Short mmCIF file of C-alpha atoms in Angstrom, two decimals:
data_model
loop_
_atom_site.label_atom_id
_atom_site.label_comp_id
_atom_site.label_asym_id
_atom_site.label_seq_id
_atom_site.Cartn_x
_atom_site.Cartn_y
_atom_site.Cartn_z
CA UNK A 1093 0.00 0.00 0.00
CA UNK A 1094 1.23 3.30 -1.35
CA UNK A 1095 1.75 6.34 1.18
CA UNK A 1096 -1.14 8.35 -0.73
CA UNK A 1097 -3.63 4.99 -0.30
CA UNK A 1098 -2.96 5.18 3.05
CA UNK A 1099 -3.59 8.24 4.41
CA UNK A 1100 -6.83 9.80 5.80
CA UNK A 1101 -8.61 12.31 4.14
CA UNK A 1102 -11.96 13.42 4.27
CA UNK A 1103 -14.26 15.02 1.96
CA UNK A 1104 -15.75 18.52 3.05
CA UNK A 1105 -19.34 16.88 3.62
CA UNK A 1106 -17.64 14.37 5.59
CA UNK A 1107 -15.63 16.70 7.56
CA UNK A 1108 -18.98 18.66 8.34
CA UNK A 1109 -21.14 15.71 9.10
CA UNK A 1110 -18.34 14.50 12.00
CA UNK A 1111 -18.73 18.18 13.12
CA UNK A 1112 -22.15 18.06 13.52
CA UNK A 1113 -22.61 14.82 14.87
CA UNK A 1114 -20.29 15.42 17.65
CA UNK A 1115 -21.68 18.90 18.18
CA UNK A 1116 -24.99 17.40 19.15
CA UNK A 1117 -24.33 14.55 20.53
CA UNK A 1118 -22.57 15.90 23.47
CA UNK A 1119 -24.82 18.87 23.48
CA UNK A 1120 -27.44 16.42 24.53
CA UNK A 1121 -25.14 14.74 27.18
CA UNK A 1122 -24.16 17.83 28.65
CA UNK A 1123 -27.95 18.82 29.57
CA UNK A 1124 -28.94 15.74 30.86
CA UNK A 1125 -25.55 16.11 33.37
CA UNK A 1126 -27.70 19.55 34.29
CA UNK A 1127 -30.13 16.99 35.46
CA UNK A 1128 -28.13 14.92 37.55
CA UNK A 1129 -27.57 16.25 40.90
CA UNK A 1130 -23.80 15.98 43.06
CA UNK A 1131 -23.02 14.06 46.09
CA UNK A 1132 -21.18 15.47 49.19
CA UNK A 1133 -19.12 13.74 51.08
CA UNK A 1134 -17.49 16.30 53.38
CA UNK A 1135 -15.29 18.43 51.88
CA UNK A 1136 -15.36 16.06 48.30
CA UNK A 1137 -18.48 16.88 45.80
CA UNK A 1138 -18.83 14.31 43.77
CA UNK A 1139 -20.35 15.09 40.60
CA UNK A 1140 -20.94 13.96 36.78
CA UNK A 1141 -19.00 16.92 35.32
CA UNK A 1142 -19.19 15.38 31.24
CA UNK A 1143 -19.76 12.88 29.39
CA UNK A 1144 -16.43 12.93 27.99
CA UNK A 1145 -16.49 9.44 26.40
CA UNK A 1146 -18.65 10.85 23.34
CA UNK A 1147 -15.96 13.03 21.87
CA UNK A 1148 -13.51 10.56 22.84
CA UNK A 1149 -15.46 7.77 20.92
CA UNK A 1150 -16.09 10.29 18.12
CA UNK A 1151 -11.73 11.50 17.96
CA UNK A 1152 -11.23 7.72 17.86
CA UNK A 1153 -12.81 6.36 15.61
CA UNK A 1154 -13.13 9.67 13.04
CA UNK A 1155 -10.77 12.85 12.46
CA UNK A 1156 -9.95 13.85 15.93
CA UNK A 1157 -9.53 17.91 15.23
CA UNK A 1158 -13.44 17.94 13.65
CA UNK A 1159 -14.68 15.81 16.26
CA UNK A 1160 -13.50 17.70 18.99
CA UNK A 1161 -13.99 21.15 17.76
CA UNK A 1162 -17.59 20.39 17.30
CA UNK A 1163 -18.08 18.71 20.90
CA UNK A 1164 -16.50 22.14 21.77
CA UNK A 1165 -19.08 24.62 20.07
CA UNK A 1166 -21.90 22.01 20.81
CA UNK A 1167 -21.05 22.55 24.75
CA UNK A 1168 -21.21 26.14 24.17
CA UNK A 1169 -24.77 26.03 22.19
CA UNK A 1170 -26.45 23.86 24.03
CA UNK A 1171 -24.71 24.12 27.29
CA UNK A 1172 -24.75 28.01 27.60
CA UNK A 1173 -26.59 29.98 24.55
CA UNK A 1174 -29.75 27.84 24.46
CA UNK A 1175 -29.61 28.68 28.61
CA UNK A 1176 -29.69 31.73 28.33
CA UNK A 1177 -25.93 31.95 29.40
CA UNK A 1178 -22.78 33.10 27.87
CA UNK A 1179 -19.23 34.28 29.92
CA UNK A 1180 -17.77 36.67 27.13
CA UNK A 1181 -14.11 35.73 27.17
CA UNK A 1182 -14.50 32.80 29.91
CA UNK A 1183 -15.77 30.45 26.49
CA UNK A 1184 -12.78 30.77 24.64
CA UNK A 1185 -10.46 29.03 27.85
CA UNK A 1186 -13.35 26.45 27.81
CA UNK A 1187 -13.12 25.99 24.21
CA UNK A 1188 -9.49 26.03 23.49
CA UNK A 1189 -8.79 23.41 26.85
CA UNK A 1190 -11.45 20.68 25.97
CA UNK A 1191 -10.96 20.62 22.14
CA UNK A 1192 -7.26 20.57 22.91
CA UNK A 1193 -7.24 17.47 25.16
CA UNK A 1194 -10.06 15.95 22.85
CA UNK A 1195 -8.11 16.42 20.38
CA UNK A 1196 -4.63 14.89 21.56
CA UNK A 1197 -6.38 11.91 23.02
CA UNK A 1198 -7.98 11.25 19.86
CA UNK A 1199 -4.55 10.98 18.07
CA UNK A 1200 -2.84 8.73 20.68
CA UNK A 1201 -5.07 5.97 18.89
CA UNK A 1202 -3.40 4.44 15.79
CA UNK A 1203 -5.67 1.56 15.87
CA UNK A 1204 -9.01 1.49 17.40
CA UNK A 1205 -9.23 -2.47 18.15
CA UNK A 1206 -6.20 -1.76 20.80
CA UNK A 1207 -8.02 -1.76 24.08
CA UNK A 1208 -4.41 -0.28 25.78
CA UNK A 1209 -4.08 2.48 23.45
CA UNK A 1210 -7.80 3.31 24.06
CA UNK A 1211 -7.40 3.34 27.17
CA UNK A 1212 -4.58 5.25 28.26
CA UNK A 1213 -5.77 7.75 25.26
CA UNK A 1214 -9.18 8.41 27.11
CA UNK A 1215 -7.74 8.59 30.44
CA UNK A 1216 -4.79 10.99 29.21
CA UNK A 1217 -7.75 13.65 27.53
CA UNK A 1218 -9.67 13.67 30.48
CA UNK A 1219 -5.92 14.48 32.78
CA UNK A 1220 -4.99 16.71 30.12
CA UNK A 1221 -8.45 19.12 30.21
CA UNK A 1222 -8.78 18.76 33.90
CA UNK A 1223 -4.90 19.88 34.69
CA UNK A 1224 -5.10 22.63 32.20
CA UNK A 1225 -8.21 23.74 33.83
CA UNK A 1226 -6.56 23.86 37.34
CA UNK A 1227 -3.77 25.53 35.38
CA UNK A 1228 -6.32 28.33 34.83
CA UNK A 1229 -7.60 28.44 38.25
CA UNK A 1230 -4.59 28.83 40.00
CA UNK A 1231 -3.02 31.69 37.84
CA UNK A 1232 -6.37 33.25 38.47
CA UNK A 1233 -6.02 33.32 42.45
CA UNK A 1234 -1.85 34.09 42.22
CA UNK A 1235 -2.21 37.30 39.44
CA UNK A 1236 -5.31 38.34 41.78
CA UNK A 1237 -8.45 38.59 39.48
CA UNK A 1238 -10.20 36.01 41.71
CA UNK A 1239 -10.54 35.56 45.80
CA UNK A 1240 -9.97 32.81 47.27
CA UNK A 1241 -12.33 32.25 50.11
CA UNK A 1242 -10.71 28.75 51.63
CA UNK A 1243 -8.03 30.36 53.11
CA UNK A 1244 -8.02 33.89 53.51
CA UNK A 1245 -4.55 35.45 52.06
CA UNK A 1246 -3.04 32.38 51.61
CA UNK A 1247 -2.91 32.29 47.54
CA UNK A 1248 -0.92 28.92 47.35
CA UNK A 1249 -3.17 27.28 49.15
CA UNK A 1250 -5.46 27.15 46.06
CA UNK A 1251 -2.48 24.62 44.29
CA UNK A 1252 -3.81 21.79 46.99
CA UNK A 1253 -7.37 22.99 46.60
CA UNK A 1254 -6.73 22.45 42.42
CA UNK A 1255 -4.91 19.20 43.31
CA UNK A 1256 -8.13 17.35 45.38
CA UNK A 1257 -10.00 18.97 42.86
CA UNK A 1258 -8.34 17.26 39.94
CA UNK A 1259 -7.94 14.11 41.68
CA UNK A 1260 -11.48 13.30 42.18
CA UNK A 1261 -12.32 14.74 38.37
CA UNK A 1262 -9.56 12.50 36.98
CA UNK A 1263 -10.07 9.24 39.01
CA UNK A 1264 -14.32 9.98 39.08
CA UNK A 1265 -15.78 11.27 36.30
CA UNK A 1266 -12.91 9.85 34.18
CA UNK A 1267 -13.18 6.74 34.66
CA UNK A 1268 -16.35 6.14 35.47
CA UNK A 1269 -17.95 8.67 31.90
CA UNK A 1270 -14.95 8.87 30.43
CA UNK A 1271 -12.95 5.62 30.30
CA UNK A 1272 -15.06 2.50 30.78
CA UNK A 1273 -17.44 3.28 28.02
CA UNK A 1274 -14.92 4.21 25.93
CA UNK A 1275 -13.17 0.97 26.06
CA UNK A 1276 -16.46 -0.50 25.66
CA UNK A 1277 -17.91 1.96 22.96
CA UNK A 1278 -14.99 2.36 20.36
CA UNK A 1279 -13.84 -1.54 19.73
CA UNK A 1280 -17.58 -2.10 18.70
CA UNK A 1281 -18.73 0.88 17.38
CA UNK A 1282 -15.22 0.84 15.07
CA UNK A 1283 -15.96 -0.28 11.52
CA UNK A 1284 -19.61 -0.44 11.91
CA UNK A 1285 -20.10 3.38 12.21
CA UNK A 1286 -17.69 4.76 9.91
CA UNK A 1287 -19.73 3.09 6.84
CA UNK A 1288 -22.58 5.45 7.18
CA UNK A 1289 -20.69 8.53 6.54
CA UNK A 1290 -19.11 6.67 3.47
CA UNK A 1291 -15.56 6.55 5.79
CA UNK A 1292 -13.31 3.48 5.54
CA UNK A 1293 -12.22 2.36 8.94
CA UNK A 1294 -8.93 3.72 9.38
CA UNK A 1295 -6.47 1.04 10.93
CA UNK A 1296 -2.74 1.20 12.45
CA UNK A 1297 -1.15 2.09 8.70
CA UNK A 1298 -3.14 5.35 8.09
CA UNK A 1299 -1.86 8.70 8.61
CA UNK A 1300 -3.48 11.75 9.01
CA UNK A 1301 -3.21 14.26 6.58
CA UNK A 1302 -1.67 16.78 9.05
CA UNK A 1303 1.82 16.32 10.70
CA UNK A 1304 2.52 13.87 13.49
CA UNK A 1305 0.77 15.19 16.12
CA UNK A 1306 4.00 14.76 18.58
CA UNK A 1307 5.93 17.39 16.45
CA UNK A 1308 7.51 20.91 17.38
CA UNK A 1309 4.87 22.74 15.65
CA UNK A 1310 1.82 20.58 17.37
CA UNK A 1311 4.00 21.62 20.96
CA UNK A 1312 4.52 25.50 19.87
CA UNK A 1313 0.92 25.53 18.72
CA UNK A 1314 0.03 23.98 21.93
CA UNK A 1315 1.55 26.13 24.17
CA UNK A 1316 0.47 29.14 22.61
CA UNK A 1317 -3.29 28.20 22.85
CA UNK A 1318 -2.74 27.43 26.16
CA UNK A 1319 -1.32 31.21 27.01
CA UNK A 1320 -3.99 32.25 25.27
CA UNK A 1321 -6.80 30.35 27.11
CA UNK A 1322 -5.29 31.16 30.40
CA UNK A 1323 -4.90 35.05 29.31
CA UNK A 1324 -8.54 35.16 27.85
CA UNK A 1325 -10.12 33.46 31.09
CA UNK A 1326 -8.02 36.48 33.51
CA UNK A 1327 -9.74 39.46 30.75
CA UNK A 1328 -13.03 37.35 31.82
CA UNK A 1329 -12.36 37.90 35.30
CA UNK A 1330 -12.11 41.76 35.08
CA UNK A 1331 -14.00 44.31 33.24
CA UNK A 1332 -12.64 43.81 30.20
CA UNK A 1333 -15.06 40.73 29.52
CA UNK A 1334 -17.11 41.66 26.45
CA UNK A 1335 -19.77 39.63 25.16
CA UNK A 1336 -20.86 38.53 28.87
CA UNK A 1337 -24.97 38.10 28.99
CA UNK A 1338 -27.44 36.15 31.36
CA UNK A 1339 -30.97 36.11 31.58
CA UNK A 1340 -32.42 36.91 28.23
CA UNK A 1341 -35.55 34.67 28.84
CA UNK A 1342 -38.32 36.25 30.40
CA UNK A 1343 -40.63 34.26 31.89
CA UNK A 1344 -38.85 30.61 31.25
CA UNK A 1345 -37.08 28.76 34.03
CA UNK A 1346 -34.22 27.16 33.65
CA UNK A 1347 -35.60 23.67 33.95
CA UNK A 1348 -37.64 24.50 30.99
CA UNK A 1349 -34.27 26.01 29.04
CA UNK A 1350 -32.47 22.65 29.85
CA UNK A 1351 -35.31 20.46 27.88
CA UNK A 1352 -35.74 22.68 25.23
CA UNK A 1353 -32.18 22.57 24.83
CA UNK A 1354 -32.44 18.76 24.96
CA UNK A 1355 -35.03 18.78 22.15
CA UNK A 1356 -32.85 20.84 20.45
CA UNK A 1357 -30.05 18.34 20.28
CA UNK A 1358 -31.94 15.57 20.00
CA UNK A 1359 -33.89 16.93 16.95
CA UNK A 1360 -30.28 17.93 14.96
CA UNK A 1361 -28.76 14.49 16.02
CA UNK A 1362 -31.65 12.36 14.54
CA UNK A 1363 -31.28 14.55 11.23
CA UNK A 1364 -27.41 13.97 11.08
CA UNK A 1365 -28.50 10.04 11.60
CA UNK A 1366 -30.71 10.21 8.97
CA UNK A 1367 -29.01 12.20 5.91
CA UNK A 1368 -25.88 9.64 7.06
CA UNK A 1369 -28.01 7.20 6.85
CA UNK A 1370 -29.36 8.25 3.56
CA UNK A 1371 -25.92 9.11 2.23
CA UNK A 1372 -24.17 5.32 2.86
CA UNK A 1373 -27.46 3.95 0.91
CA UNK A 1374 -26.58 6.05 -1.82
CA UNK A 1375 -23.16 4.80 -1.80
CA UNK A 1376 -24.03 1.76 -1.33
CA UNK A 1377 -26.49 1.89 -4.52
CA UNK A 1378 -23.52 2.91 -6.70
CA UNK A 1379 -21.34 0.20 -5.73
CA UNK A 1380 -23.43 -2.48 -6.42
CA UNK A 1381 -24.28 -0.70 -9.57
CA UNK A 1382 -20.86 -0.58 -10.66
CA UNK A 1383 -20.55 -3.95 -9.99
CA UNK A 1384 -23.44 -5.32 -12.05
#
């Protein structure tokens, strides 16, 4: 197999039907988490913060940097617009963190039947997105845009505070939403999904048609998105935030914001289904045509 046969492209349509899919998807996830209430035990919440095995499943088994864009924007839709909710400057750490820890799990995995590259991929985007969002948190309380009220004056306390924190997101909510139905979800789902958006499977062999995502220019790009994030999410703390708005509903609570939301998603997933759907029959109709 030639080096052109085996790398993994993507038509525009496909590329936008990925985006899409994984926009919704965990759009719907993300309100029904709105639904679920958190457990105290003394000073540990414990709570179902994401659903992150969707995009995982989705940067897996398709293009990882579609995939987790559009869990990104979907979280912001569904999550916060469609709630009558936006933070101004506050979305663009949210976005740039997730979609880049999506996005770097999703390219650990050179071959979706390997159950140990799964694994430690899922596990490794849900550490990644949790520590840069502690990241965030404590340059917050050390530059001085946000109190902390735990211990009064005592700024470094907030690194132990981020540390339990992180803990009990990484070792909860990732493995029990992030990396047990992953490992479950992408060994099945692989080969048996990709067909209805006219995608081969891609196996160990294929290469992206980017750069190896381990490369100077992935870390440099990295790094900078990361300043950024940190930088917009301190400009989101002061009065410098633009874009911030609440409220915008009269007269709807926010129980009824959270199902309509739900609808919402659930109405542009079962479209995506069923133009994918109708697209691999299509395909499928040619083939055989060709063949006859």
């Amino acid at each position: 197999m030639n080096t052109l046969s085996a790398r993994y492209t993507l038509t525009s349509s496909q590329k936008m039907m990925i985006f899409v899919l994984s926009m919704s998807l965990y759009g719907l996830s993300n309100m029904f988490t709105e639904l679920i209430p958190s457990v105290q035990l003394g000073p540990i919440e414990l709570s179902v913060e994401y659903f992150a095995f969707i995009p995982l499943t989705l940067c897996m088994l398709f293009h990882p940097l579609y995939a987790a864009v559009g869990a990104s924007v979907g979280e912001i839709i569904f999550g916060e617009l469609m709630l009558g909710q936006f933070c101004g400057l506050g979305e663009v750490e949210k976005f740039i963190t997730f979609s880049l820890a999506m996005y770097t799990a999703g390219r650990l995995v050179k071959d979706p039947t390997n159950k140990l590259q799964v694994g430690i991929a899922a596990i490794t985007g849900v550490a990644i997105h949790q520590l840069l969002s502690s990241i965030v948190d404590i340059v917050k309380v050390w530059v001085g845009v946000e109190e902390l009220e735990a211990v009064e004056g005592l700024a470094e306390s907030i690194v132990v505070i981020e540390g339990v924190g992180f803990l009990n997101d990484v070792f909860f909510s990732g493995i029990l939403f992030a990396l047990l139905p992953t490992l479950y979800l992408v060994p099945r789902l692989y080969g048996k999904i990709e067909p209805l958006l006219g995608i081969r499977p891609r196996h160990k062999g294929m290469k992206y048609d980017t750069a190896a995502w381990l490369s100077p220019k992935y870390v440099i790009l990295s790094v900078i998105l990361a300043v950024v994030a940190v930088g917009a999410e301190i400009l989101s703390e002061t009065e410098w935030n633009i874009a911030e708005w609440e409220d915008i509903f009269t007269g709807v609570s926010e129980q009824q914001l959270i199902w309509i939301s739900i609808g919402a998603a659930a109405l542009i997933t079962v479209v995506t289904l069923i133009i994918m759907r109708s697209k691999a029959g299509k395909s499928d109709t040619g083939t055989e045509t060709k063949n006859v």
